mmCIF file with all atom_site columns, C-alpha atoms in Angstrom:
data_model
loop_
_atom_site.group_PDB
_atom_site.id
_atom_site.type_symbol
_atom_site.label_atom_id
_atom_site.label_alt_id
_atom_site.label_comp_id
_atom_site.label_asym_id
_atom_site.label_entity_id
_atom_site.label_seq_id
_atom_site.pdbx_PDB_ins_code
_atom_site.Cartn_x
_atom_site.Cartn_y
_atom_site.Cartn_z
_atom_site.occupancy
_atom_site.B_iso_or_equiv
_atom_site.pdbx_formal_charge
_atom_site.auth_seq_id
_atom_site.auth_comp_id
_atom_site.auth_asym_id
_atom_site.auth_atom_id
_atom_site.pdbx_PDB_model_num
ATOM 1   C CA . UNK A 1 1   ? 0.067   0.164  0.102   1.00 54.00 ? 9   UNK A CA 1
ATOM 2   C CA . UNK A 1 2   ? 1.313   3.796  -0.949  1.00 61.00 ? 10  UNK A CA 1
ATOM 3   C CA . UNK A 1 3   ? 1.975   5.974  1.847   1.00 65.00 ? 11  UNK A CA 1
ATOM 4   C CA . UNK A 1 4   ? -0.740  9.368  1.314   1.00 63.00 ? 12  UNK A CA 1
ATOM 5   C CA . UNK A 1 5   ? 0.978   12.419 2.181   1.00 67.00 ? 13  UNK A CA 1
ATOM 6   C CA . UNK A 1 6   ? -1.255  15.604 2.632   1.00 61.00 ? 14  UNK A CA 1
ATOM 7   C CA . UNK A 1 7   ? -0.004  16.681 -1.231  1.00 61.00 ? 15  UNK A CA 1
ATOM 8   C CA . UNK A 1 8   ? -1.154  13.425 -2.442  1.00 67.00 ? 16  UNK A CA 1
ATOM 9   C CA . UNK A 1 9   ? -4.688  12.535 -0.867  1.00 69.00 ? 17  UNK A CA 1
ATOM 10  C CA . UNK A 1 10  ? -7.391  12.822 -3.367  1.00 72.00 ? 18  UNK A CA 1
ATOM 11  C CA . UNK A 1 11  ? -9.732  14.728 -1.144  1.00 74.00 ? 19  UNK A CA 1
ATOM 12  C CA . UNK A 1 12  ? -7.026  17.599 -0.112  1.00 73.00 ? 20  UNK A CA 1
ATOM 13  C CA . UNK A 1 13  ? -6.729  19.642 -3.024  1.00 74.00 ? 21  UNK A CA 1
ATOM 14  C CA . UNK A 1 14  ? -4.476  22.105 -3.273  1.00 74.00 ? 22  UNK A CA 1
ATOM 15  C CA . UNK A 1 15  ? -2.965  21.570 -0.087  1.00 71.00 ? 23  UNK A CA 1
ATOM 16  C CA . UNK A 1 16  ? 0.804   20.716 -1.381  1.00 72.00 ? 24  UNK A CA 1
ATOM 17  C CA . UNK A 1 17  ? 1.901   23.839 0.375   1.00 72.00 ? 25  UNK A CA 1
ATOM 18  C CA . UNK A 1 18  ? 1.030   22.913 3.620   1.00 72.00 ? 26  UNK A CA 1
ATOM 19  C CA . UNK A 1 19  ? 3.176   19.570 3.724   1.00 74.00 ? 27  UNK A CA 1
ATOM 20  C CA . UNK A 1 20  ? 6.269   22.096 2.240   1.00 73.00 ? 28  UNK A CA 1
ATOM 21  C CA . UNK A 1 21  ? 5.424   23.969 5.371   1.00 70.00 ? 29  UNK A CA 1
ATOM 22  C CA . UNK A 1 22  ? 5.370   21.274 8.004   1.00 71.00 ? 30  UNK A CA 1
ATOM 23  C CA . UNK A 1 23  ? 8.837   20.253 6.541   1.00 72.00 ? 31  UNK A CA 1
ATOM 24  C CA . UNK A 1 24  ? 10.032  24.176 6.625   1.00 67.00 ? 32  UNK A CA 1
ATOM 25  C CA . UNK A 1 25  ? 9.156   24.168 10.011  1.00 64.00 ? 33  UNK A CA 1
ATOM 26  C CA . UNK A 1 26  ? 10.771  21.463 11.030  1.00 64.00 ? 34  UNK A CA 1
ATOM 27  C CA . UNK A 1 27  ? 14.093  22.178 9.597   1.00 62.00 ? 35  UNK A CA 1
ATOM 28  C CA . UNK A 1 28  ? 13.837  25.818 10.581  1.00 59.00 ? 36  UNK A CA 1
ATOM 29  C CA . UNK A 1 29  ? 16.752  25.279 13.274  1.00 53.00 ? 37  UNK A CA 1
ATOM 30  C CA . UNK A 1 30  ? 15.211  27.252 15.874  1.00 54.00 ? 38  UNK A CA 1
ATOM 31  C CA . UNK A 1 31  ? 17.408  26.067 19.041  1.00 69.00 ? 39  UNK A CA 1
ATOM 32  C CA . UNK A 1 32  ? 15.982  26.242 22.258  1.00 82.00 ? 40  UNK A CA 1
ATOM 33  C CA . UNK A 1 33  ? 17.660  30.135 22.796  1.00 87.00 ? 41  UNK A CA 1
ATOM 34  C CA . UNK A 1 34  ? 16.095  32.462 24.024  1.00 91.00 ? 42  UNK A CA 1
ATOM 35  C CA . UNK A 1 35  ? 13.022  30.507 25.659  1.00 93.00 ? 43  UNK A CA 1
ATOM 36  C CA . UNK A 1 36  ? 9.518   31.694 25.138  1.00 96.00 ? 44  UNK A CA 1
ATOM 37  C CA . UNK A 1 37  ? 6.234   31.087 25.528  1.00 97.00 ? 45  UNK A CA 1
ATOM 38  C CA . UNK A 1 38  ? 3.090   30.951 23.191  1.00 97.00 ? 46  UNK A CA 1
ATOM 39  C CA . UNK A 1 39  ? -0.280  31.815 25.116  1.00 97.00 ? 47  UNK A CA 1
ATOM 40  C CA . UNK A 1 40  ? -3.745  32.325 23.403  1.00 96.00 ? 48  UNK A CA 1
ATOM 41  C CA . UNK A 1 41  ? -5.612  35.648 25.083  1.00 96.00 ? 49  UNK A CA 1
ATOM 42  C CA . UNK A 1 42  ? -8.966  34.981 23.561  1.00 94.00 ? 50  UNK A CA 1
ATOM 43  C CA . UNK A 1 43  ? -10.548 33.127 20.568  1.00 92.00 ? 51  UNK A CA 1
ATOM 44  C CA . UNK A 1 44  ? -8.990  34.973 18.086  1.00 93.00 ? 52  UNK A CA 1
ATOM 45  C CA . UNK A 1 45  ? -5.654  36.266 19.629  1.00 96.00 ? 53  UNK A CA 1
ATOM 46  C CA . UNK A 1 46  ? -2.265  35.318 20.619  1.00 97.00 ? 54  UNK A CA 1
ATOM 47  C CA . UNK A 1 47  ? 0.857   36.434 22.536  1.00 98.00 ? 55  UNK A CA 1
ATOM 48  C CA . UNK A 1 48  ? 4.055   35.408 22.432  1.00 98.00 ? 56  UNK A CA 1
ATOM 49  C CA . UNK A 1 49  ? 6.415   35.818 24.890  1.00 98.00 ? 57  UNK A CA 1
ATOM 50  C CA . UNK A 1 50  ? 10.197  35.817 24.904  1.00 97.00 ? 58  UNK A CA 1
ATOM 51  C CA . UNK A 1 51  ? 12.725  35.937 27.575  1.00 94.00 ? 59  UNK A CA 1
ATOM 52  C CA . UNK A 1 52  ? 15.623  38.287 26.134  1.00 93.00 ? 60  UNK A CA 1
ATOM 53  C CA . UNK A 1 53  ? 17.095  39.473 29.498  1.00 87.00 ? 61  UNK A CA 1
ATOM 54  C CA . UNK A 1 54  ? 19.898  42.061 28.877  1.00 85.00 ? 62  UNK A CA 1
ATOM 55  C CA . UNK A 1 55  ? 18.913  42.605 25.091  1.00 91.00 ? 63  UNK A CA 1
ATOM 56  C CA . UNK A 1 56  ? 17.555  46.412 24.578  1.00 90.00 ? 64  UNK A CA 1
ATOM 57  C CA . UNK A 1 57  ? 15.214  47.666 22.188  1.00 91.00 ? 65  UNK A CA 1
ATOM 58  C CA . UNK A 1 58  ? 17.772  48.478 19.448  1.00 92.00 ? 66  UNK A CA 1
ATOM 59  C CA . UNK A 1 59  ? 19.021  45.030 19.616  1.00 93.00 ? 67  UNK A CA 1
ATOM 60  C CA . UNK A 1 60  ? 16.007  43.631 18.253  1.00 96.00 ? 68  UNK A CA 1
ATOM 61  C CA . UNK A 1 61  ? 14.136  43.300 14.843  1.00 97.00 ? 69  UNK A CA 1
ATOM 62  C CA . UNK A 1 62  ? 10.922  41.847 14.118  1.00 98.00 ? 70  UNK A CA 1
ATOM 63  C CA . UNK A 1 63  ? 9.785   41.365 10.769  1.00 97.00 ? 71  UNK A CA 1
ATOM 64  C CA . UNK A 1 64  ? 7.831   39.191 8.749   1.00 96.00 ? 72  UNK A CA 1
ATOM 65  C CA . UNK A 1 65  ? 8.950   37.505 6.102   1.00 93.00 ? 73  UNK A CA 1
ATOM 66  C CA . UNK A 1 66  ? 6.976   34.917 4.084   1.00 86.00 ? 74  UNK A CA 1
ATOM 67  C CA . UNK A 1 67  ? 4.189   34.307 6.310   1.00 86.00 ? 75  UNK A CA 1
ATOM 68  C CA . UNK A 1 68  ? 6.455   33.831 9.177   1.00 90.00 ? 76  UNK A CA 1
ATOM 69  C CA . UNK A 1 69  ? 7.054   36.138 12.126  1.00 95.00 ? 77  UNK A CA 1
ATOM 70  C CA . UNK A 1 70  ? 10.784  36.693 12.681  1.00 95.00 ? 78  UNK A CA 1
ATOM 71  C CA . UNK A 1 71  ? 12.366  37.915 15.663  1.00 96.00 ? 79  UNK A CA 1
ATOM 72  C CA . UNK A 1 72  ? 16.354  38.541 16.084  1.00 96.00 ? 80  UNK A CA 1
ATOM 73  C CA . UNK A 1 73  ? 18.246  39.600 18.449  1.00 95.00 ? 81  UNK A CA 1
ATOM 74  C CA . UNK A 1 74  ? 21.963  41.070 18.154  1.00 93.00 ? 82  UNK A CA 1
ATOM 75  C CA . UNK A 1 75  ? 23.788  42.438 21.302  1.00 84.00 ? 83  UNK A CA 1
ATOM 76  C CA . UNK A 1 76  ? 26.608  45.097 20.557  1.00 75.00 ? 84  UNK A CA 1
ATOM 77  C CA . UNK A 1 77  ? 29.970  43.943 21.838  1.00 70.00 ? 85  UNK A CA 1
ATOM 78  C CA . UNK A 1 78  ? 30.741  46.852 24.127  1.00 66.00 ? 86  UNK A CA 1
ATOM 79  C CA . UNK A 1 79  ? 33.467  45.274 26.016  1.00 61.00 ? 87  UNK A CA 1
ATOM 80  C CA . UNK A 1 80  ? 35.548  48.647 26.467  1.00 70.00 ? 88  UNK A CA 1
ATOM 81  C CA . UNK A 1 81  ? 37.158  49.235 30.243  1.00 78.00 ? 89  UNK A CA 1
ATOM 82  C CA . UNK A 1 82  ? 35.225  45.261 31.087  1.00 80.00 ? 90  UNK A CA 1
ATOM 83  C CA . UNK A 1 83  ? 37.067  42.367 32.431  1.00 85.00 ? 91  UNK A CA 1
ATOM 84  C CA . UNK A 1 84  ? 34.873  39.763 33.514  1.00 83.00 ? 92  UNK A CA 1
ATOM 85  C CA . UNK A 1 85  ? 35.811  37.486 36.106  1.00 91.00 ? 93  UNK A CA 1
ATOM 86  C CA . UNK A 1 86  ? 32.767  35.169 35.327  1.00 90.00 ? 94  UNK A CA 1
ATOM 87  C CA . UNK A 1 87  ? 30.106  35.112 32.572  1.00 81.00 ? 95  UNK A CA 1
ATOM 88  C CA . UNK A 1 88  ? 27.030  33.451 32.832  1.00 81.00 ? 96  UNK A CA 1
ATOM 89  C CA . UNK A 1 89  ? 25.049  35.399 31.040  1.00 75.00 ? 97  UNK A CA 1
ATOM 90  C CA . UNK A 1 90  ? 24.550  34.754 27.441  1.00 66.00 ? 98  UNK A CA 1
ATOM 91  C CA . UNK A 1 91  ? 25.396  37.613 24.639  1.00 71.00 ? 99  UNK A CA 1
ATOM 92  C CA . UNK A 1 92  ? 24.946  35.691 21.865  1.00 82.00 ? 100 UNK A CA 1
ATOM 93  C CA . UNK A 1 93  ? 22.753  36.653 18.565  1.00 90.00 ? 101 UNK A CA 1
ATOM 94  C CA . UNK A 1 94  ? 19.512  34.532 17.908  1.00 93.00 ? 102 UNK A CA 1
ATOM 95  C CA . UNK A 1 95  ? 16.577  34.146 15.431  1.00 94.00 ? 103 UNK A CA 1
ATOM 96  C CA . UNK A 1 96  ? 13.178  32.623 16.287  1.00 93.00 ? 104 UNK A CA 1
ATOM 97  C CA . UNK A 1 97  ? 10.837  31.782 13.518  1.00 92.00 ? 105 UNK A CA 1
ATOM 98  C CA . UNK A 1 98  ? 7.223   31.684 14.084  1.00 92.00 ? 106 UNK A CA 1
ATOM 99  C CA . UNK A 1 99  ? 4.994   30.430 10.682  1.00 89.00 ? 107 UNK A CA 1
ATOM 100 C CA . UNK A 1 100 ? 1.979   32.326 10.603  1.00 91.00 ? 108 UNK A CA 1
ATOM 101 C CA . UNK A 1 101 ? -1.436  30.947 9.047   1.00 88.00 ? 109 UNK A CA 1
ATOM 102 C CA . UNK A 1 102 ? -3.204  32.980 6.163   1.00 87.00 ? 110 UNK A CA 1
ATOM 103 C CA . UNK A 1 103 ? -5.405  35.929 8.453   1.00 90.00 ? 111 UNK A CA 1
ATOM 104 C CA . UNK A 1 104 ? -2.904  36.189 11.426  1.00 94.00 ? 112 UNK A CA 1
ATOM 105 C CA . UNK A 1 105 ? -1.587  39.398 11.720  1.00 95.00 ? 113 UNK A CA 1
ATOM 106 C CA . UNK A 1 106 ? 1.225   40.673 13.986  1.00 97.00 ? 114 UNK A CA 1
ATOM 107 C CA . UNK A 1 107 ? 0.119   43.533 16.278  1.00 95.00 ? 115 UNK A CA 1
ATOM 108 C CA . UNK A 1 108 ? 2.190   45.418 18.825  1.00 96.00 ? 116 UNK A CA 1
ATOM 109 C CA . UNK A 1 109 ? 5.517   44.157 20.360  1.00 97.00 ? 117 UNK A CA 1
ATOM 110 C CA . UNK A 1 110 ? 6.028   45.261 23.834  1.00 97.00 ? 118 UNK A CA 1
ATOM 111 C CA . UNK A 1 111 ? 9.581   45.292 26.094  1.00 96.00 ? 119 UNK A CA 1
ATOM 112 C CA . UNK A 1 112 ? 8.906   44.830 29.977  1.00 95.00 ? 120 UNK A CA 1
ATOM 113 C CA . UNK A 1 113 ? 11.025  43.250 32.297  1.00 94.00 ? 121 UNK A CA 1
ATOM 114 C CA . UNK A 1 114 ? 13.331  41.657 29.916  1.00 93.00 ? 122 UNK A CA 1
ATOM 115 C CA . UNK A 1 115 ? 10.265  39.928 28.198  1.00 97.00 ? 123 UNK A CA 1
ATOM 116 C CA . UNK A 1 116 ? 9.342   40.993 24.689  1.00 97.00 ? 124 UNK A CA 1
ATOM 117 C CA . UNK A 1 117 ? 5.622   40.483 24.274  1.00 98.00 ? 125 UNK A CA 1
ATOM 118 C CA . UNK A 1 118 ? 4.572   40.211 20.259  1.00 98.00 ? 126 UNK A CA 1
ATOM 119 C CA . UNK A 1 119 ? 0.609   40.257 19.873  1.00 98.00 ? 127 UNK A CA 1
ATOM 120 C CA . UNK A 1 120 ? -1.292  38.337 17.063  1.00 97.00 ? 128 UNK A CA 1
ATOM 121 C CA . UNK A 1 121 ? -4.948  38.530 16.070  1.00 96.00 ? 129 UNK A CA 1
ATOM 122 C CA . UNK A 1 122 ? -6.488  36.183 13.632  1.00 93.00 ? 130 UNK A CA 1
ATOM 123 C CA . UNK A 1 123 ? -9.333  37.421 11.818  1.00 89.00 ? 131 UNK A CA 1
ATOM 124 C CA . UNK A 1 124 ? -12.399 35.003 11.279  1.00 80.00 ? 132 UNK A CA 1
ATOM 125 C CA . UNK A 1 125 ? -12.774 33.675 8.001   1.00 77.00 ? 133 UNK A CA 1
ATOM 126 C CA . UNK A 1 126 ? -15.851 34.400 6.260   1.00 82.00 ? 134 UNK A CA 1
ATOM 127 C CA . UNK A 1 127 ? -17.876 32.188 5.261   1.00 85.00 ? 135 UNK A CA 1
ATOM 128 C CA . UNK A 1 128 ? -18.550 31.875 1.731   1.00 88.00 ? 136 UNK A CA 1
ATOM 129 C CA . UNK A 1 129 ? -20.958 29.883 -0.016  1.00 91.00 ? 137 UNK A CA 1
ATOM 130 C CA . UNK A 1 130 ? -21.400 29.769 -4.064  1.00 92.00 ? 138 UNK A CA 1
ATOM 131 C CA . UNK A 1 131 ? -23.406 28.279 -6.054  1.00 92.00 ? 139 UNK A CA 1
ATOM 132 C CA . UNK A 1 132 ? -21.674 27.311 -9.314  1.00 91.00 ? 140 UNK A CA 1
ATOM 133 C CA . UNK A 1 133 ? -24.008 26.854 -12.432 1.00 93.00 ? 141 UNK A CA 1
ATOM 134 C CA . UNK A 1 134 ? -23.944 23.685 -14.749 1.00 93.00 ? 142 UNK A CA 1
ATOM 135 C CA . UNK A 1 135 ? -23.542 24.681 -18.512 1.00 92.00 ? 143 UNK A CA 1
ATOM 136 C CA . UNK A 1 136 ? -24.876 22.425 -21.120 1.00 92.00 ? 144 UNK A CA 1
ATOM 137 C CA . UNK A 1 137 ? -21.876 21.645 -23.622 1.00 80.00 ? 145 UNK A CA 1
#
């Protein structure tokens, strides 16, 4: 028996892109840094919170690229006159990718107590019923 995938199942027409999206998400290379939460704040809104202690507003960039929310962090190497006896606070760059479904919009981003909050809203899809006339051929 042949294995059916989303892109080859006869009743799922036009879902080939969804299969590629799942593969892309699996290969996105998101490691565990920085840690994050995703919470549902209402029926049609979400909040992503990243722990970005040590990063300032200017060290962070938030973009939407090809239906993905991309959050990048890069701290400036301001090491003048600093001698670390122990350095346990990470100062590395990062990139977090979150794939967005159609109809999900990125709202505001707020930095608060070392946490970056990014709000998302999902618009309810319209219920469309369309009658198709049958033409005699």
